[in-house]
mmCIF file of C-alpha atoms in Angstrom:
data_model
loop_
_atom_site.group_PDB
_atom_site.id
_atom_site.type_symbol
_atom_site.label_atom_id
_atom_site.label_comp_id
_atom_site.label_asym_id
_atom_site.label_seq_id
_atom_site.Cartn_x
_atom_site.Cartn_y
_atom_site.Cartn_z
ATOM 1 C CA MET A 1 -28.689 -37.731 -15.395
ATOM 2 C CA ARG A 2 -27.651 -34.700 -17.474
ATOM 3 C CA LYS A 3 -30.128 -32.492 -15.549
ATOM 4 C CA ASN A 4 -28.576 -33.567 -12.210
ATOM 5 C CA ILE A 5 -25.080 -32.681 -13.408
ATOM 6 C CA SER A 6 -26.277 -29.307 -14.679
ATOM 7 C CA SER A 7 -28.094 -28.610 -11.403
ATOM 8 C CA SER A 8 -25.013 -29.636 -9.414
ATOM 9 C CA LEU A 9 -22.758 -27.364 -11.479
ATOM 10 C CA THR A 10 -25.183 -24.457 -11.062
ATOM 11 C CA ALA A 11 -25.347 -25.029 -7.292
ATOM 12 C CA PHE A 12 -21.545 -25.246 -7.116
ATOM 13 C CA ALA A 13 -21.176 -21.989 -9.070
ATOM 14 C CA VAL A 14 -23.645 -20.171 -6.800
ATOM 15 C CA LEU A 15 -21.949 -21.460 -3.632
ATOM 16 C CA SER A 16 -18.531 -20.469 -4.988
ATOM 17 C CA LEU A 17 -19.782 -16.973 -5.784
ATOM 18 C CA LEU A 18 -21.303 -16.587 -2.318
ATOM 19 C CA ALA A 19 -18.086 -17.775 -0.671
ATOM 20 C CA THR A 20 -16.053 -15.311 -2.717
ATOM 21 C CA LEU A 21 -18.390 -12.425 -1.915
ATOM 22 C CA GLY A 22 -18.326 -13.330 1.755
ATOM 23 C CA CYS A 23 -14.530 -13.130 1.801
ATOM 24 C CA SER A 24 -14.204 -9.853 -0.041
ATOM 25 C CA GLY A 25 -15.219 -7.482 2.731
ATOM 26 C CA ALA A 26 -13.530 -6.483 5.959
ATOM 27 C CA SER A 27 -12.722 -9.150 8.504
ATOM 28 C CA SER A 28 -12.097 -9.238 12.219
ATOM 29 C CA GLU A 29 -8.374 -9.598 11.503
ATOM 30 C CA HIS A 30 -8.078 -6.290 9.629
ATOM 31 C CA GLY A 31 -8.633 -2.629 10.319
ATOM 32 C CA HIS A 32 -9.474 -0.169 7.544
ATOM 33 C CA VAL A 33 -6.516 2.215 7.140
ATOM 34 C CA THR A 34 -6.389 5.580 5.377
ATOM 35 C CA GLY A 35 -4.289 8.690 5.739
ATOM 36 C CA THR A 36 -2.367 11.498 4.099
ATOM 37 C CA LEU A 37 1.336 11.947 3.377
ATOM 38 C CA THR A 38 2.881 15.410 3.164
ATOM 39 C CA ILE A 39 6.459 16.635 3.049
ATOM 40 C CA ASN A 40 7.115 20.161 4.269
ATOM 41 C CA GLY A 41 3.362 20.781 4.065
ATOM 42 C CA SER A 42 2.916 19.636 0.451
ATOM 43 C CA PRO A 43 1.106 16.429 -0.546
ATOM 44 C CA VAL A 44 3.285 13.595 -1.849
ATOM 45 C CA GLU A 45 2.025 11.780 -4.949
ATOM 46 C CA GLU A 46 3.020 8.236 -5.981
ATOM 47 C CA ALA A 47 4.673 7.290 -2.696
ATOM 48 C CA VAL A 48 4.398 3.629 -1.741
ATOM 49 C CA VAL A 49 3.066 3.158 1.802
ATOM 50 C CA THR A 50 3.611 -0.310 3.329
ATOM 51 C CA PHE A 51 2.366 -1.594 6.689
ATOM 52 C CA ALA A 52 4.134 -4.829 7.739
ATOM 53 C CA PRO A 53 2.802 -6.712 10.791
ATOM 54 C CA VAL A 54 5.542 -6.825 13.448
ATOM 55 C CA GLU A 55 4.527 -10.371 14.440
ATOM 56 C CA GLY A 56 4.634 -11.543 10.822
ATOM 57 C CA GLY A 57 2.081 -11.963 8.084
ATOM 58 C CA ARG A 58 1.081 -10.295 4.849
ATOM 59 C CA SER A 59 1.928 -6.620 4.397
ATOM 60 C CA ALA A 60 -0.667 -4.081 3.255
ATOM 61 C CA VAL A 61 0.251 -1.575 0.531
ATOM 62 C CA ALA A 62 -1.053 1.652 -1.032
ATOM 63 C CA VAL A 63 0.170 4.308 -3.459
ATOM 64 C CA THR A 64 -0.579 7.922 -2.584
ATOM 65 C CA LYS A 65 -2.771 10.020 -4.880
ATOM 66 C CA ALA A 66 -2.070 13.583 -6.084
ATOM 67 C CA ASP A 67 -3.545 14.981 -2.846
ATOM 68 C CA GLY A 68 -1.274 12.737 -0.736
ATOM 69 C CA THR A 69 -4.089 10.443 0.438
ATOM 70 C CA TYR A 70 -3.849 6.666 0.588
ATOM 71 C CA GLU A 71 -6.023 3.642 1.431
ATOM 72 C CA LEU A 72 -4.268 0.386 2.286
ATOM 73 C CA ASN A 73 -5.038 -2.853 0.431
ATOM 74 C CA TYR A 74 -4.421 -6.138 2.246
ATOM 75 C CA THR A 75 -5.385 -8.381 -0.671
ATOM 76 C CA PRO A 76 -7.459 -7.806 -3.788
ATOM 77 C CA GLY A 77 -10.924 -7.055 -2.456
ATOM 78 C CA VAL A 78 -9.799 -6.620 1.180
ATOM 79 C CA LYS A 79 -8.994 -3.069 2.281
ATOM 80 C CA GLY A 80 -6.951 -2.364 5.386
ATOM 81 C CA ALA A 81 -4.067 -3.880 7.339
ATOM 82 C CA LYS A 82 -3.616 -6.658 9.868
ATOM 83 C CA ILE A 83 -4.698 -5.638 13.380
ATOM 84 C CA GLY A 84 -1.831 -5.096 15.801
ATOM 85 C CA SER A 85 1.566 -3.466 15.683
ATOM 86 C CA ASN A 86 2.751 -2.635 12.155
ATOM 87 C CA SER A 87 6.092 -1.323 10.943
ATOM 88 C CA VAL A 88 5.565 1.457 8.380
ATOM 89 C CA ARG A 89 7.760 2.073 5.337
ATOM 90 C CA ILE A 90 7.116 4.953 2.926
ATOM 91 C CA THR A 91 9.203 5.441 -0.185
ATOM 92 C CA THR A 92 9.112 7.589 -3.295
ATOM 93 C CA TYR A 93 12.028 5.825 -5.024
ATOM 94 C CA ILE A 94 11.153 4.201 -8.343
ATOM 95 C CA ALA A 95 13.816 2.064 -10.010
ATOM 96 C CA PRO A 96 14.778 2.811 -13.597
ATOM 97 C CA GLU A 97 13.005 0.861 -16.328
ATOM 98 C CA LEU A 98 15.417 -0.998 -18.604
ATOM 99 C CA ASP A 99 14.913 -2.487 -22.046
ATOM 100 C CA ASP A 100 16.116 -5.943 -23.157
ATOM 101 C CA ASN A 101 19.581 -4.520 -23.884
ATOM 102 C CA ASN A 102 19.858 -3.106 -20.364
ATOM 103 C CA ARG A 103 19.471 0.489 -21.569
ATOM 104 C CA VAL A 104 17.488 2.921 -19.450
ATOM 105 C CA VAL A 105 14.038 3.509 -20.951
ATOM 106 C CA THR A 106 12.629 5.461 -18.012
ATOM 107 C CA PRO A 107 15.042 7.031 -15.507
ATOM 108 C CA ALA A 108 14.811 6.330 -11.797
ATOM 109 C CA LYS A 109 12.915 8.695 -9.528
ATOM 110 C CA PRO A 110 14.981 9.631 -6.456
ATOM 111 C CA GLU A 111 13.937 9.118 -2.859
ATOM 112 C CA ARG A 112 12.330 12.292 -1.504
ATOM 113 C CA LEU A 113 11.855 11.115 2.086
ATOM 114 C CA PRO A 114 14.394 10.773 4.918
ATOM 115 C CA PRO A 115 15.626 7.239 5.767
ATOM 116 C CA LYS A 116 13.393 7.178 8.864
ATOM 117 C CA TYR A 117 10.473 6.733 6.466
ATOM 118 C CA SER A 118 11.986 5.026 3.432
ATOM 119 C CA ARG A 119 13.740 2.293 5.418
ATOM 120 C CA GLY A 120 10.912 1.790 7.899
ATOM 121 C CA GLU A 121 13.339 1.664 10.791
ATOM 122 C CA GLU A 122 11.567 3.888 13.298
ATOM 123 C CA LEU A 123 7.866 4.030 12.432
ATOM 124 C CA THR A 124 5.462 1.674 14.154
ATOM 125 C CA VAL A 125 1.701 2.112 14.442
ATOM 126 C CA GLU A 126 -1.065 0.153 16.152
ATOM 127 C CA VAL A 127 -3.863 -0.868 13.778
ATOM 128 C CA LYS A 128 -7.166 -1.394 15.596
ATOM 129 C CA PRO A 129 -10.432 -2.963 14.413
ATOM 130 C CA GLY A 130 -12.632 -0.541 12.468
ATOM 131 C CA GLU A 131 -11.462 2.779 11.021
ATOM 132 C CA ASN A 132 -7.838 3.904 11.398
ATOM 133 C CA THR A 133 -6.283 7.146 10.130
ATOM 134 C CA PHE A 134 -2.508 7.534 10.030
ATOM 135 C CA ASP A 135 -1.288 10.850 8.623
ATOM 136 C CA PHE A 136 2.432 11.318 8.040
ATOM 137 C CA ALA A 137 3.563 14.971 8.038
ATOM 138 C CA VAL A 138 7.241 14.763 7.091
ATOM 139 C CA GLU A 139 9.476 17.731 7.818
ATOM 140 C CA ALA A 140 12.749 17.488 5.922
ATOM 141 C CA ASP A 141 15.640 19.572 4.642
ATOM 142 C CA LYS A 142 14.313 21.050 1.385
ATOM 143 C CA ASP A 143 17.779 20.973 -0.210
ATOM 144 C CA LYS A 144 18.430 17.344 0.688
ATOM 145 C CA TYR A 145 14.888 16.084 0.033
ATOM 146 C CA PRO A 146 13.552 18.333 -2.747
ATOM 147 C CA PRO A 147 10.011 18.310 -4.114
ATOM 148 C CA PRO A 148 9.508 16.523 -7.438
ATOM 149 C CA PRO A 149 10.169 18.503 -10.613
ATOM 150 C CA GLN A 150 7.006 20.140 -11.933
#
């Protein structure tokens, strides 16, 4: 009896692992999405790029690297975004970090992109099955949207 329970648990564990591995790759509902974000020709680091399906569903998110590149994540283990029309929002704003007494521990980082990008009002892209590259070359007033302090 004990051997049957042990064998059943082992079989269950193996099947669970296989099911998890099978779900971790790309699916027919998602397209792999990468790209680069620049402002006035310079790469933008630590911007949050969000693709939200216009017809509803889970958004995909990425944070840009030092060279301005990003790769969207749909869920842990699933790269990409939902196929179809997606509204794009890109922001560099980071809220201030507060302690338990509501004092600022880390100051906020200001928005460096025009509202067209940070509010996601005007940007829509079509994600297709397979590989997708969406580069965003932002041209903005350097006085109004300055580069980050070095």
